[in-house]
Structures are given as C-alpha cells and as structure tokens.
C-alpha cells in the first residue's frame, strides 16, 4: 500500500522540460527515485560542520543500536549547502535565517517529490536563545510564531505581504519529548522566528539599538506570558513550507542561554555539551523509527 506523497501546488512546474534544483545541484531528470525514493526522515540544521558530524554520529548510532549496516553518502554539490544521506535519512545544512533556509527547504521538497518519497518527516535541529528556561534545555516547538506571537509566516509576493499558517506535528513532538530521558532536559512551547539575530530578538548588544532595557524586558515578558520558550531564525518558514507540502514537521532547538538574564552567547565547554543535546534526541527518534520500519 502506497504511503502519503508530498504535495506541490505549482501548476507551472509541468511546463519545465527539466526542473533545475540549482542550489543543491540536482535536476528532475536525474534518477532521483533511485537515489532518494526511500527517504523517510530529513534533519536540517544551520551549520554544515554540525550536520556533517551529526551524519557520522547517526551512522554509528544505527550500527551500534540496530546493527544497521550503512555509510554516510555525501551529496554536497557546491559551497552553499551540505547534504548527506544515511540509509533512509537525509541530513543537510540550511544556513542562517529564513532566506537561506527557505531555499534549501523548497528544493528538498521538490527533490523528494520527484523522487516519489512517501511518509517523509522533516525535523529542524539547532541552537536558540531560551526564555525563562535554564541553559541547556531542549525546546520542542509547539507553535512557530512571528514577532507578534502569531503562528504565521509572512512573505512579500508580487509586492504584497502574504501570510501562511505555520504548523508542527503534535504527534511527532510528543514522541520526541518521550525520548528525552533524564539526561536531556526538555520544554514544550512556542518559538519566535526572528528576522535577524540582534534587534528582531530584542538584544541590547548589536551595533544599533533604539529601545531601552525596560522596553526590551517588557517585550520578553510579554513573549513569555504568551507561551514563548525560545528565539531562533527559521521556524516559521520551515514549518509553513512543510505544512503546504503536506509534510509532518518538528523543531528541536537547545537554549544556549536564558534571554531574561542576558544577551551574549559564550562558546565555552557548556556550549559544546548543549549543542549536542538536540542531535542526541533526534538520533534516538531516528533509531526508533528505523527499528519500527525494519520490524514490519
């Protein structure tokens, strides 16, 4: 019985002789079904090195825990994004911020559509600024929200700002939370997608700032009261694009600091411990999913 296919809502694609997925180096004429038709999980993160290391870690986890014999295949073509395949899993970097991430997400959606992949789940992993939670806490996103705490992705199209709903998959989120265990502190709440790292996230340490400490703290308290647990810079686009394509999605980001207590991030020993936590959590999820599929 066939599974759920990815949905595209662009009637113009049928007019293309071959769709060039320019930024990831493939075309719809390539043998995508043979290469990627088996994909069930896609993990995305900002850093190329982080996703490369995660791919190797995941490969070892699958071998150790499931005796699953596989290797990391490097499908990186160019210097914009890195992309790897580990069995039925893609691990790729999307860069920083919505403009970069949306390019990769759109092209991966089309690639997996042309590959006729089914029942695919996308999960974004990364780091974030926490809100009212301890550093090192992994936030599983309930709603991806904009700066006004609304679950929408806003994008200018033909000179007009269009709004699209965001949406994470509650079942996937709860399953991820259930796998955390005592070694990974976890929180479930909303995530703000900032348009930049500094002013859009109410920081006081950027090159420009036209608001006071009191105004900053009031905004952060309002966000916390609205259910926000953290800030990052991709979640609204990520979840909205997945929703439009009929793809189940989740966002899993560790808080590097509590923004109610400061703005600056230090890359000390704790940082390297914290950044591995969301990767460890989604690796457990991948092992569970693959184990279930192998048992069928």
CSV table of C-alpha atoms in Angstrom, one decimal:
chain,number,residue,atom,x,y,z
A,1,UNK,CA,0.0,0.0,0.0
A,2,UNK,CA,1.5,3.3,-1.1
A,3,UNK,CA,2.1,6.0,1.6
A,4,UNK,CA,1.5,9.7,1.6
A,5,UNK,CA,3.2,11.6,-1.2
A,6,UNK,CA,4.5,15.2,-1.0
A,7,UNK,CA,2.1,17.8,-2.4
A,8,UNK,CA,3.2,20.6,-4.7
A,9,UNK,CA,0.8,23.4,-5.7
A,10,UNK,CA,2.6,25.0,-8.6
A,11,UNK,CA,0.9,24.4,-12.0
A,12,UNK,CA,3.9,25.9,-13.8
A,13,UNK,CA,6.3,23.1,-12.9
A,14,UNK,CA,4.7,20.8,-15.5
A,15,UNK,CA,5.8,23.2,-18.3
A,16,UNK,CA,9.5,22.7,-17.4
A,17,UNK,CA,11.4,20.2,-19.5
A,18,UNK,CA,13.7,19.6,-16.6
A,19,UNK,CA,13.4,21.3,-13.2
A,20,UNK,CA,16.9,22.5,-12.1
A,21,UNK,CA,17.3,22.4,-8.3
A,22,UNK,CA,20.1,24.9,-8.7
A,23,UNK,CA,21.3,25.3,-5.1
A,24,UNK,CA,21.6,21.6,-4.3
A,25,UNK,CA,22.9,20.5,-7.8
A,26,UNK,CA,20.2,18.2,-9.0
A,27,UNK,CA,17.5,18.2,-11.7
A,28,UNK,CA,14.2,16.4,-12.0
A,29,UNK,CA,15.8,14.5,-14.9
A,30,UNK,CA,18.3,12.8,-12.6
A,31,UNK,CA,17.5,9.3,-11.3
A,32,UNK,CA,16.1,10.8,-8.1
A,33,UNK,CA,13.8,7.9,-7.3
A,34,UNK,CA,16.7,5.5,-7.1
A,35,UNK,CA,18.8,7.9,-5.1
A,36,UNK,CA,16.2,9.3,-2.7
A,37,UNK,CA,12.9,7.4,-3.1
A,38,UNK,CA,13.5,5.6,0.2
A,39,UNK,CA,13.9,8.7,2.3
A,40,UNK,CA,11.7,8.8,5.4
A,41,UNK,CA,13.4,11.4,7.7
A,42,UNK,CA,15.1,14.7,6.9
A,43,UNK,CA,17.1,16.5,9.6
A,44,UNK,CA,18.0,20.1,8.9
A,45,UNK,CA,20.4,22.4,10.8
A,46,UNK,CA,22.2,25.7,10.1
A,47,UNK,CA,25.8,24.6,10.3
A,48,UNK,CA,27.5,22.5,7.6
A,49,UNK,CA,30.0,21.1,10.1
A,50,UNK,CA,27.3,20.3,12.7
A,51,UNK,CA,25.2,18.4,10.2
A,52,UNK,CA,28.3,16.6,8.8
A,53,UNK,CA,29.3,15.5,12.3
A,54,UNK,CA,25.7,14.6,13.1
A,55,UNK,CA,25.6,12.4,10.0
A,56,UNK,CA,28.6,10.4,11.1
A,57,UNK,CA,27.2,10.2,14.7
A,58,UNK,CA,23.8,9.0,13.4
A,59,UNK,CA,25.5,6.4,11.2
A,60,UNK,CA,27.4,5.0,14.2
A,61,UNK,CA,24.2,5.0,16.3
A,62,UNK,CA,22.3,3.0,13.7
A,63,UNK,CA,25.2,0.5,13.5
A,64,UNK,CA,25.5,0.1,17.3
A,65,UNK,CA,21.8,0.1,18.3
A,66,UNK,CA,20.2,-1.5,15.3
A,67,UNK,CA,23.1,-3.4,13.7
A,68,UNK,CA,22.1,-1.4,10.6
A,69,UNK,CA,24.9,-1.5,8.1
A,70,UNK,CA,25.1,1.8,6.3
A,71,UNK,CA,27.6,4.5,5.4
A,72,UNK,CA,27.4,8.3,5.1
A,73,UNK,CA,26.9,9.3,1.5
A,74,UNK,CA,28.0,12.9,0.7
A,75,UNK,CA,25.7,14.6,-1.8
A,76,UNK,CA,27.1,18.0,-1.3
A,77,UNK,CA,27.4,19.9,-4.6
A,78,UNK,CA,28.9,23.3,-4.2
A,79,UNK,CA,29.6,25.5,-1.2
A,80,UNK,CA,26.1,26.8,-0.2
A,81,UNK,CA,24.6,23.8,1.5
A,82,UNK,CA,25.9,20.4,2.7
A,83,UNK,CA,23.8,17.3,2.2
A,84,UNK,CA,24.3,13.8,3.4
A,85,UNK,CA,22.3,10.5,3.3
A,86,UNK,CA,22.4,7.8,5.9
A,87,UNK,CA,20.2,5.0,4.8
A,88,UNK,CA,16.6,6.4,4.5
A,89,UNK,CA,17.7,9.6,6.2
A,90,UNK,CA,18.9,13.0,4.8
A,91,UNK,CA,21.0,15.3,6.9
A,92,UNK,CA,21.5,18.8,5.5
A,93,UNK,CA,22.6,22.3,6.4
A,94,UNK,CA,20.3,25.3,5.6
A,95,UNK,CA,22.5,28.2,6.6
A,96,UNK,CA,21.3,31.0,8.8
A,97,UNK,CA,17.9,32.8,8.7
A,98,UNK,CA,14.7,32.4,6.7
A,99,UNK,CA,16.0,33.5,3.2
A,100,UNK,CA,18.8,30.8,3.2
A,101,UNK,CA,16.8,28.1,4.9
A,102,UNK,CA,13.7,28.6,2.7
A,103,UNK,CA,15.8,28.0,-0.5
A,104,UNK,CA,17.1,24.6,0.8
A,105,UNK,CA,13.7,23.6,2.1
A,106,UNK,CA,11.9,24.4,-1.2
A,107,UNK,CA,14.5,22.5,-3.2
A,108,UNK,CA,14.4,19.5,-0.9
A,109,UNK,CA,10.6,19.4,-1.1
A,110,UNK,CA,10.8,19.3,-4.8
A,111,UNK,CA,13.6,16.8,-4.9
A,112,UNK,CA,11.7,14.3,-2.7
A,113,UNK,CA,8.5,15.0,-4.7
A,114,UNK,CA,10.3,14.0,-7.9
A,115,UNK,CA,11.9,11.0,-6.0
A,116,UNK,CA,8.3,9.9,-5.1
A,117,UNK,CA,9.3,9.6,-1.5
A,118,UNK,CA,6.4,8.9,0.9
A,119,UNK,CA,5.6,9.5,4.6
A,120,UNK,CA,8.5,11.8,5.0
A,121,UNK,CA,9.1,13.7,8.3
A,122,UNK,CA,11.2,16.9,8.4
A,123,UNK,CA,12.9,17.9,11.7
A,124,UNK,CA,14.9,21.1,12.2
A,125,UNK,CA,17.6,20.9,14.9
A,126,UNK,CA,19.7,23.7,16.2
A,127,UNK,CA,20.5,26.2,18.9
A,128,UNK,CA,18.4,29.1,20.2
A,129,UNK,CA,18.0,31.7,22.9
A,130,UNK,CA,15.8,30.4,25.7
A,131,UNK,CA,13.1,32.4,27.5
A,132,UNK,CA,12.5,31.7,31.2
A,133,UNK,CA,14.2,28.3,30.9
A,134,UNK,CA,17.6,27.0,32.0
A,135,UNK,CA,20.5,27.0,29.5
A,136,UNK,CA,20.9,23.5,28.1
A,137,UNK,CA,17.1,22.9,27.9
A,138,UNK,CA,16.0,21.5,24.6
A,139,UNK,CA,12.8,23.1,23.3
A,140,UNK,CA,10.4,21.1,21.2
A,141,UNK,CA,8.3,23.7,19.4
A,142,UNK,CA,4.5,23.8,19.9
A,143,UNK,CA,3.8,26.8,17.6
A,144,UNK,CA,6.3,28.6,15.3
A,145,UNK,CA,5.3,32.3,15.7
A,146,UNK,CA,6.3,35.6,14.4
A,147,UNK,CA,7.4,38.7,16.3
A,148,UNK,CA,3.8,39.4,17.3
A,149,UNK,CA,3.4,35.8,18.7
A,150,UNK,CA,1.1,34.8,15.8
A,151,UNK,CA,1.6,31.4,14.1
A,152,UNK,CA,2.1,32.7,10.6
A,153,UNK,CA,4.9,33.0,8.1
A,154,UNK,CA,4.8,36.4,6.3
A,155,UNK,CA,6.5,36.8,2.9
A,156,UNK,CA,6.2,39.5,0.2
A,157,UNK,CA,4.8,38.1,-3.1
A,158,UNK,CA,4.2,40.4,-6.1
A,159,UNK,CA,4.5,43.5,-3.8
A,160,UNK,CA,2.0,42.2,-1.2
A,161,UNK,CA,2.7,40.6,2.1
A,162,UNK,CA,1.1,37.2,2.2
A,163,UNK,CA,0.5,35.2,5.4
A,164,UNK,CA,0.7,31.4,5.5
A,165,UNK,CA,-0.1,29.2,8.6
A,166,UNK,CA,2.7,27.5,10.4
A,167,UNK,CA,2.3,24.1,11.9
A,168,UNK,CA,4.3,21.5,13.8
A,169,UNK,CA,3.1,17.9,14.1
A,170,UNK,CA,1.9,17.3,17.7
A,171,UNK,CA,2.3,13.5,17.5
A,172,UNK,CA,6.0,13.9,16.4
A,173,UNK,CA,6.6,16.5,19.0
A,174,UNK,CA,5.2,14.3,21.8
A,175,UNK,CA,7.2,11.3,20.6
A,176,UNK,CA,10.4,13.4,20.7
A,177,UNK,CA,9.6,14.6,24.2
A,178,UNK,CA,9.0,11.0,25.4
A,179,UNK,CA,12.5,10.0,24.3
A,180,UNK,CA,14.3,12.8,26.2
A,181,UNK,CA,15.0,10.9,29.4
A,182,UNK,CA,16.7,12.3,32.5
A,183,UNK,CA,19.9,13.3,30.6
A,184,UNK,CA,18.1,15.8,28.2
A,185,UNK,CA,16.0,18.5,29.9
A,186,UNK,CA,13.1,19.4,27.6
A,187,UNK,CA,10.4,22.0,27.4
A,188,UNK,CA,7.4,22.3,25.1
A,189,UNK,CA,6.3,25.7,24.0
A,190,UNK,CA,6.2,28.3,21.2
A,191,UNK,CA,9.2,29.5,19.3
A,192,UNK,CA,9.7,33.0,17.9
A,193,UNK,CA,11.3,33.3,14.4
A,194,UNK,CA,13.4,36.4,14.4
A,195,UNK,CA,14.3,38.3,11.2
A,196,UNK,CA,17.8,38.8,12.5
A,197,UNK,CA,20.0,38.0,15.5
A,198,UNK,CA,20.0,41.4,17.2
A,199,UNK,CA,17.2,43.9,17.1
A,200,UNK,CA,14.5,41.5,16.0
A,201,UNK,CA,15.3,39.4,19.0
A,202,UNK,CA,15.3,42.4,21.4
A,203,UNK,CA,19.0,42.3,22.1
A,204,UNK,CA,21.0,45.2,23.5
A,205,UNK,CA,24.4,44.1,22.2
A,206,UNK,CA,24.0,44.8,18.4
A,207,UNK,CA,25.6,47.8,16.5
A,208,UNK,CA,22.3,49.6,16.7
A,209,UNK,CA,19.6,49.8,19.4
A,210,UNK,CA,16.8,52.4,19.7
A,211,UNK,CA,15.0,50.9,22.7
A,212,UNK,CA,15.6,50.8,26.4
A,213,UNK,CA,16.4,47.9,28.7
A,214,UNK,CA,12.9,48.4,30.2
A,215,UNK,CA,11.3,48.1,26.8
A,216,UNK,CA,13.3,45.0,26.0
A,217,UNK,CA,12.3,43.3,29.2
A,218,UNK,CA,8.7,44.2,28.8
A,219,UNK,CA,8.7,42.6,25.3
A,220,UNK,CA,10.4,39.4,26.6
A,221,UNK,CA,8.0,39.2,29.5
A,222,UNK,CA,5.0,39.6,27.1
A,223,UNK,CA,6.5,36.8,24.9
A,224,UNK,CA,7.0,34.5,27.9
A,225,UNK,CA,3.4,35.2,29.1
A,226,UNK,CA,2.2,34.3,25.6
A,227,UNK,CA,3.9,30.8,25.8
A,228,UNK,CA,7.1,31.5,24.1
A,229,UNK,CA,10.1,29.4,25.2
A,230,UNK,CA,12.8,30.4,22.8
A,231,UNK,CA,14.0,32.5,19.8
A,232,UNK,CA,15.6,31.2,16.6
A,233,UNK,CA,15.5,32.4,12.9
A,234,UNK,CA,14.0,29.7,10.7
A,235,UNK,CA,11.0,28.1,12.3
A,236,UNK,CA,8.1,29.9,10.7
A,237,UNK,CA,9.3,29.4,7.1
A,238,UNK,CA,10.3,25.8,7.9
A,239,UNK,CA,7.0,24.7,9.4
A,240,UNK,CA,4.9,26.7,6.9
A,241,UNK,CA,6.6,25.3,3.8
A,242,UNK,CA,6.3,21.8,5.2
A,243,UNK,CA,2.6,22.3,6.0
A,244,UNK,CA,1.9,23.5,2.5
A,245,UNK,CA,3.7,20.4,1.1
A,246,UNK,CA,1.8,18.0,3.4
A,247,UNK,CA,4.9,17.1,5.3
A,248,UNK,CA,4.9,16.4,9.1
A,249,UNK,CA,7.4,18.6,10.8
A,250,UNK,CA,9.0,19.4,14.2
A,251,UNK,CA,11.5,21.9,15.5
A,252,UNK,CA,14.1,20.8,18.2
A,253,UNK,CA,16.5,23.5,19.4
A,254,UNK,CA,18.6,23.8,22.6
A,255,UNK,CA,18.6,27.0,24.6
A,256,UNK,CA,22.1,28.3,25.0
A,257,UNK,CA,21.1,31.0,27.5
A,258,UNK,CA,18.1,32.5,29.3
A,259,UNK,CA,17.3,35.7,27.5
A,260,UNK,CA,15.7,37.1,30.6
A,261,UNK,CA,19.2,37.1,32.1
A,262,UNK,CA,21.3,38.4,29.2
A,263,UNK,CA,22.1,38.5,25.5
A,264,UNK,CA,25.6,37.3,24.9
A,265,UNK,CA,26.4,33.7,24.0
A,266,UNK,CA,29.7,32.2,25.1
A,267,UNK,CA,31.3,29.3,23.3
A,268,UNK,CA,32.8,27.6,26.3
A,269,UNK,CA,32.6,23.9,27.5
A,270,UNK,CA,28.9,24.2,28.3
A,271,UNK,CA,28.1,25.3,24.7
A,272,UNK,CA,29.6,22.2,23.2
A,273,UNK,CA,27.7,20.0,25.6
A,274,UNK,CA,24.4,21.8,25.0
A,275,UNK,CA,24.6,21.8,21.2
A,276,UNK,CA,24.8,18.0,21.1
A,277,UNK,CA,21.6,17.5,23.1
A,278,UNK,CA,19.0,18.2,20.3
A,279,UNK,CA,21.2,16.0,18.0
A,280,UNK,CA,21.2,13.2,20.5
A,281,UNK,CA,17.4,13.5,20.9
A,282,UNK,CA,16.6,13.3,17.2
A,283,UNK,CA,19.1,10.4,16.8
A,284,UNK,CA,17.0,8.5,19.3
A,285,UNK,CA,13.9,9.3,17.3
A,286,UNK,CA,15.6,8.1,14.1
A,287,UNK,CA,16.7,4.9,15.7
A,288,UNK,CA,13.2,4.2,17.0
A,289,UNK,CA,11.6,5.0,13.6
A,290,UNK,CA,14.0,2.8,11.7
A,291,UNK,CA,13.7,0.0,14.2
A,292,UNK,CA,9.9,0.1,13.7
A,293,UNK,CA,10.2,0.0,9.9
A,294,UNK,CA,12.6,-2.9,10.0
A,295,UNK,CA,10.3,-4.9,12.2
A,296,UNK,CA,7.4,-4.6,9.7
